[in-house]
């Protein structure tokens, strides 16, 4: 995406819907608002913020996890920032109105077919991983997962009774050319903006849908992205390579099922859920603008909610992804990521990433420190 600079950046109004949700969602979203205010004050960037309820908070107020009105607002804005949904309070609600149903509806109606998850190890946190520091130090990879197709949605599906009294469960892996090409295009663009290396992952050795995946990705590369170096890997090997030598990868693109597992595996290389952002992107309109939702990988963490100890960094890094992907504000995204890096290097830690000799701080104090680091970087 091209850089937005100067006058254009100052005058463009960007509409953002913030859906804090449940548990620690509102706590981490509070820190996001502070940074957005800061961007307005110091960078002259105009954001029009809207608020809404999602998940359990919406069930409590309206009886459903996402109202029609909130859905329409999500469709109308430039980007959605979501905290997290769910918690024990809503464990017994009807399946159809469970908090997570809101996420599925948002993803499906916004047409968010590409999920982008960076797994980056901040230098100061190399020892937080369960892997040896030298395996993960400096790790910076991105997994692009197809999000709205494949085996989670394919038909036929279901459980049926068999004449012998047994039962049969069926799910179907289906991908079309278009579904493969549109997510691969995002992956190629992501790779082109980084080191120019993309690894496409499937099981072409045993699955026809995998063979099609490999052929279509290869064709797209030849047609439109000849400068990106494309390799292919079977998903089982990728799972192994991610723990053996994760730094061999730059960008990985894969289907919904394999992406579900591989992105969680890659996430854990970094050591903490509280550090991991994600972006989900939809089709680009004529002006090149994509519908988009940004959210941390973690859930609502009911075990620590309301105690001001949650790590706000995953949410703030999701904001950085929004600045980059929805608004091409790369300099401001760099500033925010740089501020977070500096605060971690200075030894500040929320409890989830605490290490020996470090200073344990609350959510609020972590936010304060990041604001101060932003001021310093911007001075
Ligand atoms: P979780 O991610 O909420 O928490 C897992 C563990 O990580 C907990 O011990 C928690 O305290 C810790 N943790 C998570 N985020 C943290 C942060 N920012 N700072 C510090 N510690 C953090 O997963 P869970 O416990 O399996 O699920 C809790 C609820 O969240 C459930 O209702 C689940 O359905 C929901 N959930 C929602 C989403 C989402 O909204 N996208 C994703 C996953 C789970």
CSV table of C-alpha atoms and ligand atoms in Angstrom, one decimal:
chain,number,residue,atom,x,y,z
A,1,UNK,CA,0.0,0.0,0.0
A,2,UNK,CA,1.3,3.5,-0.8
A,3,UNK,CA,2.3,5.8,1.9
A,4,UNK,CA,-0.1,8.5,3.1
A,5,UNK,CA,1.8,11.6,3.8
A,6,UNK,CA,1.5,15.4,4.4
A,7,UNK,CA,-1.8,17.2,3.8
A,8,UNK,CA,-3.7,14.2,2.7
A,9,UNK,CA,-3.0,12.4,5.9
A,10,UNK,CA,-4.0,15.4,8.0
A,11,UNK,CA,-7.3,16.1,6.3
A,12,UNK,CA,-8.6,12.6,5.6
A,13,UNK,CA,-11.2,11.6,8.2
A,14,UNK,CA,-10.9,7.9,9.2
A,15,UNK,CA,-13.9,6.2,10.8
A,16,UNK,CA,-13.1,3.5,13.3
A,17,UNK,CA,-15.6,1.4,15.3
A,18,UNK,CA,-14.3,0.2,18.6
A,19,UNK,CA,-15.9,-2.9,20.0
A,20,UNK,CA,-14.2,-3.5,23.4
A,21,UNK,CA,-16.3,-6.6,24.3
A,22,UNK,CA,-15.8,-8.5,27.5
A,23,UNK,CA,-13.3,-9.3,30.2
A,24,UNK,CA,-10.0,-7.5,29.6
A,25,UNK,CA,-11.3,-6.2,26.2
A,26,UNK,CA,-12.4,-2.8,27.7
A,27,UNK,CA,-9.2,-2.5,29.7
A,28,UNK,CA,-6.9,-2.9,26.7
A,29,UNK,CA,-9.1,-0.8,24.4
A,30,UNK,CA,-8.8,2.1,26.8
A,31,UNK,CA,-5.1,2.2,26.0
A,32,UNK,CA,-5.9,2.2,22.3
A,33,UNK,CA,-8.0,5.3,22.7
A,34,UNK,CA,-5.1,7.1,24.4
A,35,UNK,CA,-2.8,6.3,21.4
A,36,UNK,CA,-5.5,7.4,18.9
A,37,UNK,CA,-5.9,10.7,20.9
A,38,UNK,CA,-2.1,11.1,20.8
A,39,UNK,CA,-2.1,10.6,17.0
A,40,UNK,CA,-4.7,13.3,16.7
A,41,UNK,CA,-2.8,15.7,19.0
A,42,UNK,CA,0.7,15.2,17.7
A,43,UNK,CA,0.3,14.0,14.1
A,44,UNK,CA,-2.8,15.9,13.1
A,45,UNK,CA,-4.5,12.7,12.1
A,46,UNK,CA,-8.3,12.9,12.2
A,47,UNK,CA,-10.0,9.7,13.5
A,48,UNK,CA,-13.8,9.6,14.1
A,49,UNK,CA,-14.3,7.0,16.8
A,50,UNK,CA,-17.5,5.1,17.3
A,51,UNK,CA,-18.3,2.8,20.1
A,52,UNK,CA,-20.4,-0.4,20.3
A,53,UNK,CA,-21.2,-3.4,22.3
A,54,UNK,CA,-20.2,-6.9,21.3
A,55,UNK,CA,-20.3,-10.4,22.8
A,56,UNK,CA,-21.5,-10.8,26.4
A,57,UNK,CA,-21.7,-7.0,26.9
A,58,UNK,CA,-24.3,-6.9,24.1
A,59,UNK,CA,-26.1,-10.0,25.3
A,60,UNK,CA,-26.6,-8.3,28.7
A,61,UNK,CA,-27.9,-5.1,27.1
A,62,UNK,CA,-29.8,-6.3,24.1
A,63,UNK,CA,-30.2,-10.1,24.4
A,64,UNK,CA,-28.0,-10.7,21.3
A,65,UNK,CA,-24.2,-10.7,20.9
A,66,UNK,CA,-24.3,-8.3,18.0
A,67,UNK,CA,-27.2,-6.0,17.1
A,68,UNK,CA,-28.3,-5.2,13.6
A,69,UNK,CA,-27.4,-1.6,14.2
A,70,UNK,CA,-23.8,-2.5,15.3
A,71,UNK,CA,-23.4,-4.8,12.3
A,72,UNK,CA,-24.5,-2.0,10.0
A,73,UNK,CA,-22.1,0.4,11.6
A,74,UNK,CA,-19.3,-2.2,11.2
A,75,UNK,CA,-20.1,-2.3,7.5
A,76,UNK,CA,-20.1,1.5,7.2
A,77,UNK,CA,-16.7,2.4,8.9
A,78,UNK,CA,-13.2,2.2,7.5
A,79,UNK,CA,-12.0,-0.3,10.2
A,80,UNK,CA,-13.2,-2.2,13.2
A,81,UNK,CA,-11.0,-2.6,16.4
A,82,UNK,CA,-12.2,-5.4,18.6
A,83,UNK,CA,-11.1,-6.3,22.1
A,84,UNK,CA,-12.3,-9.8,23.0
A,85,UNK,CA,-15.6,-11.6,23.7
A,86,UNK,CA,-16.8,-14.3,26.0
A,87,UNK,CA,-16.5,-15.5,29.6
A,88,UNK,CA,-18.1,-17.9,32.1
A,89,UNK,CA,-21.0,-15.5,32.7
A,90,UNK,CA,-22.4,-16.4,29.2
A,91,UNK,CA,-21.3,-20.1,29.0
A,92,UNK,CA,-24.9,-21.2,29.3
A,93,UNK,CA,-26.7,-19.0,26.8
A,94,UNK,CA,-28.2,-20.6,23.7
A,95,UNK,CA,-25.6,-21.7,21.2
A,96,UNK,CA,-27.0,-19.3,18.5
A,97,UNK,CA,-26.5,-16.2,20.7
A,98,UNK,CA,-23.2,-17.2,22.4
A,99,UNK,CA,-20.7,-14.3,22.5
A,100,UNK,CA,-18.5,-15.9,19.8
A,101,UNK,CA,-21.4,-15.9,17.3
A,102,UNK,CA,-20.8,-12.1,17.0
A,103,UNK,CA,-17.2,-12.7,15.8
A,104,UNK,CA,-18.4,-15.2,13.2
A,105,UNK,CA,-21.1,-12.8,11.9
A,106,UNK,CA,-18.7,-9.9,11.8
A,107,UNK,CA,-16.1,-11.9,9.8
A,108,UNK,CA,-18.7,-13.4,7.5
A,109,UNK,CA,-20.7,-10.2,6.7
A,110,UNK,CA,-17.6,-8.0,6.4
A,111,UNK,CA,-16.2,-10.8,4.0
A,112,UNK,CA,-13.0,-11.0,5.9
A,113,UNK,CA,-11.3,-13.9,4.0
A,114,UNK,CA,-7.7,-13.2,5.0
A,115,UNK,CA,-6.4,-13.4,8.5
A,116,UNK,CA,-2.9,-11.9,9.0
A,117,UNK,CA,-1.0,-12.8,12.1
A,118,UNK,CA,2.5,-11.6,12.6
A,119,UNK,CA,4.6,-13.6,15.1
A,120,UNK,CA,7.4,-11.3,16.1
A,121,UNK,CA,9.8,-11.8,19.0
A,122,UNK,CA,10.8,-8.5,20.5
A,123,UNK,CA,14.5,-8.6,21.4
A,124,UNK,CA,13.8,-8.0,25.1
A,125,UNK,CA,11.5,-11.1,25.2
A,126,UNK,CA,13.6,-13.7,23.4
A,127,UNK,CA,13.7,-15.7,26.7
A,128,UNK,CA,9.9,-15.8,27.1
A,129,UNK,CA,9.6,-18.5,24.5
A,130,UNK,CA,9.6,-22.2,25.4
A,131,UNK,CA,12.2,-22.6,22.6
A,132,UNK,CA,15.8,-21.8,23.0
A,133,UNK,CA,16.5,-18.0,22.7
A,134,UNK,CA,18.9,-18.5,19.7
A,135,UNK,CA,16.1,-20.3,17.8
A,136,UNK,CA,13.6,-17.4,18.2
A,137,UNK,CA,15.7,-14.3,18.8
A,138,UNK,CA,14.9,-11.9,16.0
A,139,UNK,CA,12.0,-14.0,14.7
A,140,UNK,CA,9.7,-11.9,12.6
A,141,UNK,CA,7.3,-13.9,10.4
A,142,UNK,CA,3.7,-13.5,9.2
A,143,UNK,CA,1.1,-16.1,8.6
A,144,UNK,CA,-1.7,-15.4,6.2
A,145,UNK,CA,-4.6,-17.8,6.8
A,146,UNK,CA,-7.7,-18.2,4.5
A,147,UNK,CA,-10.6,-17.5,6.9
A,148,UNK,CA,-13.9,-18.0,5.2
A,149,UNK,CA,-13.6,-21.2,3.1
A,150,UNK,CA,-12.2,-24.7,3.4
A,151,UNK,CA,-13.3,-27.5,5.7
A,152,UNK,CA,-15.0,-25.3,8.3
A,153,UNK,CA,-17.6,-24.2,5.8
A,154,UNK,CA,-17.6,-26.9,3.0
A,155,UNK,CA,-20.7,-29.0,2.2
A,156,UNK,CA,-21.7,-31.7,2.7
A,157,UNK,CA,-21.2,-31.7,6.5
A,158,UNK,CA,-23.0,-33.2,9.4
A,159,UNK,CA,-23.4,-36.4,11.5
A,160,UNK,CA,-25.6,-39.1,10.3
A,161,UNK,CA,-26.8,-42.5,11.7
A,162,UNK,CA,-25.6,-45.7,10.0
A,163,UNK,CA,-27.7,-48.8,9.4
A,164,UNK,CA,-25.3,-50.7,11.7
A,165,UNK,CA,-26.1,-48.4,14.6
A,166,UNK,CA,-22.9,-46.5,14.3
A,167,UNK,CA,-22.6,-42.8,13.2
A,168,UNK,CA,-20.7,-41.0,10.5
A,169,UNK,CA,-19.3,-37.5,10.7
A,170,UNK,CA,-18.5,-35.5,7.6
A,171,UNK,CA,-16.8,-32.3,6.8
A,172,UNK,CA,-15.7,-31.3,3.3
A,173,UNK,CA,-12.6,-29.4,2.2
A,174,UNK,CA,-13.5,-27.2,-0.7
A,175,UNK,CA,-11.6,-24.4,-2.4
A,176,UNK,CA,-12.3,-22.5,-5.6
A,177,UNK,CA,-9.8,-20.7,-7.8
A,178,UNK,CA,-11.1,-17.3,-6.7
A,179,UNK,CA,-10.9,-18.2,-3.0
A,180,UNK,CA,-7.3,-19.3,-3.4
A,181,UNK,CA,-6.2,-16.4,-5.6
A,182,UNK,CA,-7.6,-13.6,-3.4
A,183,UNK,CA,-5.9,-14.7,-0.2
A,184,UNK,CA,-2.7,-15.6,-2.1
A,185,UNK,CA,-2.7,-12.0,-3.6
A,186,UNK,CA,-2.7,-10.6,-0.1
A,187,UNK,CA,0.1,-12.9,0.9
A,188,UNK,CA,2.2,-11.9,-2.2
A,189,UNK,CA,1.6,-8.2,-1.4
A,190,UNK,CA,2.6,-8.8,2.3
A,191,UNK,CA,5.7,-10.6,1.1
A,192,UNK,CA,6.6,-8.0,-1.4
A,193,UNK,CA,6.4,-5.3,1.3
A,194,UNK,CA,8.8,-7.4,3.4
A,195,UNK,CA,11.7,-9.6,2.3
A,196,UNK,CA,10.0,-10.8,-0.9
A,197,UNK,CA,9.7,-14.5,0.2
A,198,UNK,CA,6.5,-16.4,0.4
A,199,UNK,CA,6.0,-20.0,1.4
A,200,UNK,CA,2.6,-21.6,0.4
A,201,UNK,CA,1.5,-24.5,2.6
A,202,UNK,CA,-0.9,-27.3,1.8
A,203,UNK,CA,-1.1,-31.1,1.5
A,204,UNK,CA,-0.9,-31.4,-2.3
A,205,UNK,CA,0.5,-34.9,-1.9
A,206,UNK,CA,-2.8,-36.3,-0.5
A,207,UNK,CA,-5.5,-33.7,-1.1
A,208,UNK,CA,-6.9,-32.5,-4.5
A,209,UNK,CA,-7.8,-29.2,-2.9
A,210,UNK,CA,-4.1,-28.9,-2.0
A,211,UNK,CA,-3.1,-29.6,-5.5
A,212,UNK,CA,-5.4,-26.9,-6.8
A,213,UNK,CA,-4.1,-24.6,-4.1
A,214,UNK,CA,-0.5,-25.2,-5.3
A,215,UNK,CA,-1.3,-24.8,-9.0
A,216,UNK,CA,-3.2,-21.5,-8.5
A,217,UNK,CA,-0.7,-19.9,-6.2
A,218,UNK,CA,2.1,-20.8,-8.7
A,219,UNK,CA,0.1,-19.4,-11.6
A,220,UNK,CA,-0.7,-16.2,-9.7
A,221,UNK,CA,3.0,-15.7,-8.9
A,222,UNK,CA,4.0,-16.1,-12.6
A,223,UNK,CA,1.2,-13.7,-13.7
A,224,UNK,CA,1.4,-11.0,-11.1
A,225,UNK,CA,4.2,-11.3,-8.6
A,226,UNK,CA,7.3,-12.6,-10.5
A,227,UNK,CA,9.6,-10.7,-8.1
A,228,UNK,CA,8.3,-12.6,-5.0
A,229,UNK,CA,10.3,-15.8,-4.4
A,230,UNK,CA,7.7,-18.6,-4.0
A,231,UNK,CA,8.3,-21.9,-2.3
A,232,UNK,CA,5.8,-24.7,-1.4
A,233,UNK,CA,5.8,-26.9,1.7
A,234,UNK,CA,3.5,-29.6,3.0
A,235,UNK,CA,1.6,-28.6,6.1
A,236,UNK,CA,3.0,-31.4,8.3
A,237,UNK,CA,6.6,-30.4,7.4
A,238,UNK,CA,5.7,-26.8,8.0
A,239,UNK,CA,4.5,-27.6,11.5
A,240,UNK,CA,7.9,-29.3,12.2
A,241,UNK,CA,10.0,-26.6,10.5
A,242,UNK,CA,8.3,-23.9,12.6
A,243,UNK,CA,9.7,-25.3,15.8
A,244,UNK,CA,13.0,-26.6,14.3
A,245,UNK,CA,14.0,-23.4,12.4
A,246,UNK,CA,11.2,-20.8,12.4
A,247,UNK,CA,13.5,-18.0,11.1
A,248,UNK,CA,13.7,-19.8,7.6
A,249,UNK,CA,10.2,-18.3,7.0
A,250,UNK,CA,9.1,-14.8,6.1
A,251,UNK,CA,5.5,-15.0,5.0
A,252,UNK,CA,3.4,-18.2,5.0
A,253,UNK,CA,0.1,-18.5,3.2
A,254,UNK,CA,-2.2,-21.4,3.9
A,255,UNK,CA,-5.8,-22.6,4.1
A,256,UNK,CA,-8.3,-22.2,6.9
A,257,UNK,CA,-7.7,-25.5,8.7
A,258,UNK,CA,-3.9,-25.6,8.5
A,259,UNK,CA,-3.7,-21.9,9.2
A,260,UNK,CA,-5.7,-22.3,12.4
A,261,UNK,CA,-3.1,-24.7,13.7
A,262,UNK,CA,0.1,-23.2,12.2
A,263,UNK,CA,-0.8,-19.7,13.3
A,264,UNK,CA,-1.3,-20.8,16.9
A,265,UNK,CA,2.0,-22.7,16.8
A,266,UNK,CA,3.8,-19.7,15.4
A,267,UNK,CA,2.1,-17.5,18.0
A,268,UNK,CA,3.5,-19.6,20.8
A,269,UNK,CA,7.0,-19.3,19.5
A,270,UNK,CA,6.9,-15.7,20.8
A,271,UNK,CA,6.0,-16.7,24.3
A,272,UNK,CA,3.0,-14.7,25.2
A,273,UNK,CA,-0.6,-14.3,24.1
A,274,UNK,CA,-0.6,-10.8,25.4
A,275,UNK,CA,1.8,-9.7,22.6
A,276,UNK,CA,0.0,-11.0,19.5
A,277,UNK,CA,-2.1,-8.8,17.2
A,278,UNK,CA,-4.1,-9.9,14.1
A,279,UNK,CA,-5.8,-8.3,11.1
A,280,UNK,CA,-8.6,-9.7,9.1
A,281,UNK,CA,-9.1,-8.3,5.6
A,282,UNK,CA,-11.8,-8.4,3.0
A,283,UNK,CA,-12.1,-7.7,-0.7
A,284,UNK,CA,-10.8,-4.3,-2.0
A,285,UNK,CA,-13.4,-1.9,-3.4
A,286,UNK,CA,-12.7,0.2,-6.5
A,287,UNK,CA,-10.7,2.7,-4.6
A,288,UNK,CA,-8.5,-0.1,-3.2
A,289,UNK,CA,-10.0,0.1,0.3
A,290,UNK,CA,-10.6,-3.2,2.1
A,291,UNK,CA,-13.1,-3.9,4.9
A,292,UNK,CA,-11.0,-4.8,7.9
A,293,UNK,CA,-11.1,-5.9,11.5
A,294,UNK,CA,-8.2,-5.8,13.9
A,295,UNK,CA,-8.1,-7.7,17.2
A,296,UNK,CA,-5.6,-9.3,19.6
A,297,UNK,CA,-5.1,-13.1,19.3
A,298,UNK,CA,-6.0,-13.5,23.0
A,299,UNK,CA,-9.5,-13.9,24.4
A,300,UNK,CA,-11.2,-12.1,27.2
A,301,UNK,CA,-9.0,-13.6,30.0
A,302,UNK,CA,-11.8,-13.7,32.6
A,303,UNK,CA,-9.2,-14.9,35.2
A,304,UNK,CA,-7.5,-11.5,35.2
A,305,UNK,CA,-10.3,-9.2,34.1
A,306,UNK,CA,-11.0,-6.0,36.1
A,307,UNK,CA,-7.6,-6.2,37.9
A,308,UNK,CA,-5.6,-3.8,35.7
A,309,UNK,CA,-3.0,-6.4,35.1
A,310,UNK,CA,-3.7,-7.4,31.4
A,311,UNK,CA,-1.0,-6.8,28.9
A,312,UNK,CA,-2.3,-4.1,26.4
A,313,UNK,CA,0.4,-4.7,23.9
A,314,UNK,CA,-1.4,-7.2,21.6
A,315,UNK,CA,-4.2,-4.7,21.3
A,316,UNK,CA,-1.9,-1.8,20.7
A,317,UNK,CA,0.0,-3.8,18.0
A,318,UNK,CA,-3.4,-4.5,16.4
A,319,UNK,CA,-3.9,-0.7,16.3
A,320,UNK,CA,-0.4,-0.5,14.6
A,321,UNK,CA,-1.7,-3.1,12.0
A,322,UNK,CA,-4.8,-0.9,11.4
A,323,UNK,CA,-2.6,2.1,10.8
A,324,UNK,CA,-0.6,0.2,8.2
A,325,UNK,CA,-3.2,-1.9,6.4
A,326,UNK,CA,-6.3,0.3,6.5
A,327,UNK,CA,-4.7,3.8,6.4
A,328,UNK,CA,-1.2,3.3,5.0
A,329,UNK,CA,0.1,5.3,8.0
A,330,UNK,CA,3.4,3.4,8.0
A,331,UNK,CA,5.4,6.0,9.8
A,332,UNK,CA,2.9,6.2,12.7
A,333,UNK,CA,2.8,2.4,12.9
A,334,UNK,CA,6.6,2.4,13.1
A,335,UNK,CA,6.4,5.0,15.9
A,336,UNK,CA,4.0,2.9,17.9
A,337,UNK,CA,5.9,-0.3,17.4
A,338,UNK,CA,9.1,1.5,18.3
A,339,UNK,CA,7.6,2.9,21.5
A,340,UNK,CA,6.5,-0.6,22.6
A,341,UNK,CA,10.0,-2.0,21.8
A,342,UNK,CA,11.7,0.8,23.8
A,343,UNK,CA,9.4,0.2,26.8
A,344,UNK,CA,10.1,-3.5,26.8
A,345,UNK,CA,13.9,-2.9,26.4
A,346,UNK,CA,13.6,-0.6,29.4
A,347,UNK,CA,12.5,-3.6,31.5
A,348,UNK,CA,8.8,-2.8,32.0
A,349,UNK,CA,6.7,-5.9,32.1
A,350,UNK,CA,3.0,-6.8,32.7
A,351,UNK,CA,2.7,-10.0,34.7
A,352,UNK,CA,2.3,-12.3,31.7
A,353,UNK,CA,5.7,-11.5,30.3
A,354,UNK,CA,7.5,-10.9,33.7
A,355,UNK,CA,11.1,-12.0,33.9
A,356,UNK,CA,13.9,-11.9,36.5
A,357,UNK,CA,15.0,-8.4,37.3
A,358,UNK,CA,12.2,-6.7,35.4
A,359,UNK,CA,9.7,-4.1,36.7
A,360,UNK,CA,6.2,-5.5,37.0
A,361,UNK,CA,3.6,-2.9,36.0
A,362,UNK,CA,-0.2,-2.6,35.6
A,363,UNK,CA,-2.1,-2.2,32.4
A,364,UNK,CA,-2.4,1.5,33.1
A,365,UNK,CA,1.3,2.0,33.9
A,366,UNK,CA,2.3,0.0,30.7
A,367,UNK,CA,0.0,2.4,28.8
A,368,UNK,CA,1.6,5.5,30.5
A,369,UNK,CA,5.1,4.2,29.6
A,370,UNK,CA,4.2,3.6,26.0
A,371,UNK,CA,2.7,7.2,25.8
A,372,UNK,CA,5.9,8.6,27.2
A,373,UNK,CA,8.0,6.5,24.8
A,374,UNK,CA,5.8,7.9,21.9
A,375,UNK,CA,6.4,11.4,23.1
A,376,UNK,CA,10.2,10.8,23.2
A,377,UNK,CA,10.3,9.2,19.8
A,378,UNK,CA,8.3,12.1,18.3
A,379,UNK,CA,10.3,14.8,20.0
B,1,LIG,P1,-7.6,-16.3,26.8
B,1,LIG,O1,-6.8,-15.9,25.7
B,1,LIG,O2,-8.7,-15.3,27.2
B,1,LIG,O3,-6.7,-16.5,28.1
B,1,LIG,C1,-5.7,-17.6,28.1
B,1,LIG,C2,-4.7,-17.2,29.2
B,1,LIG,O4,-3.8,-16.2,28.8
B,1,LIG,C3,-5.3,-16.8,30.5
B,1,LIG,O5,-4.6,-17.2,31.6
B,1,LIG,C4,-5.2,-15.2,30.5
B,1,LIG,O6,-5.2,-14.6,31.7
B,1,LIG,C5,-3.9,-15.1,29.7
B,1,LIG,N1,-4.0,-13.8,28.9
B,1,LIG,C6,-4.7,-13.7,27.7
B,1,LIG,N2,-4.6,-12.4,27.3
B,1,LIG,C7,-3.8,-11.8,28.1
B,1,LIG,C8,-3.3,-10.5,28.2
B,1,LIG,N3,-3.6,-9.5,27.3
B,1,LIG,N4,-2.5,-10.1,29.2
B,1,LIG,C9,-2.2,-11.0,30.2
B,1,LIG,N5,-2.6,-12.3,30.2
B,1,LIG,C10,-3.4,-12.7,29.1
B,1,LIG,O7,-8.3,-17.7,26.5
B,1,LIG,P2,-9.3,-18.6,27.3
B,1,LIG,O8,-9.0,-18.4,28.8
B,1,LIG,O9,-9.2,-19.9,26.7
B,1,LIG,O10,-10.7,-17.9,27.0
B,1,LIG,C11,-11.4,-17.0,27.8
B,1,LIG,C12,-12.6,-16.5,27.1
B,1,LIG,O11,-12.3,-15.8,25.9
B,1,LIG,C13,-13.5,-17.6,26.6
B,1,LIG,O12,-14.9,-17.2,26.8
B,1,LIG,C14,-13.2,-17.8,25.1
B,1,LIG,O13,-14.3,-18.3,24.4
B,1,LIG,C15,-12.9,-16.3,24.8
B,1,LIG,N6,-12.1,-16.2,23.6
B,1,LIG,C16,-12.3,-15.1,22.8
B,1,LIG,C17,-11.5,-14.8,21.7
B,1,LIG,C18,-11.8,-13.6,20.9
B,1,LIG,O14,-12.6,-12.7,21.4
B,1,LIG,N7,-11.3,-13.4,19.8
B,1,LIG,C19,-10.4,-15.6,21.5
B,1,LIG,C20,-10.1,-16.7,22.3
B,1,LIG,C21,-11.0,-16.9,23.4
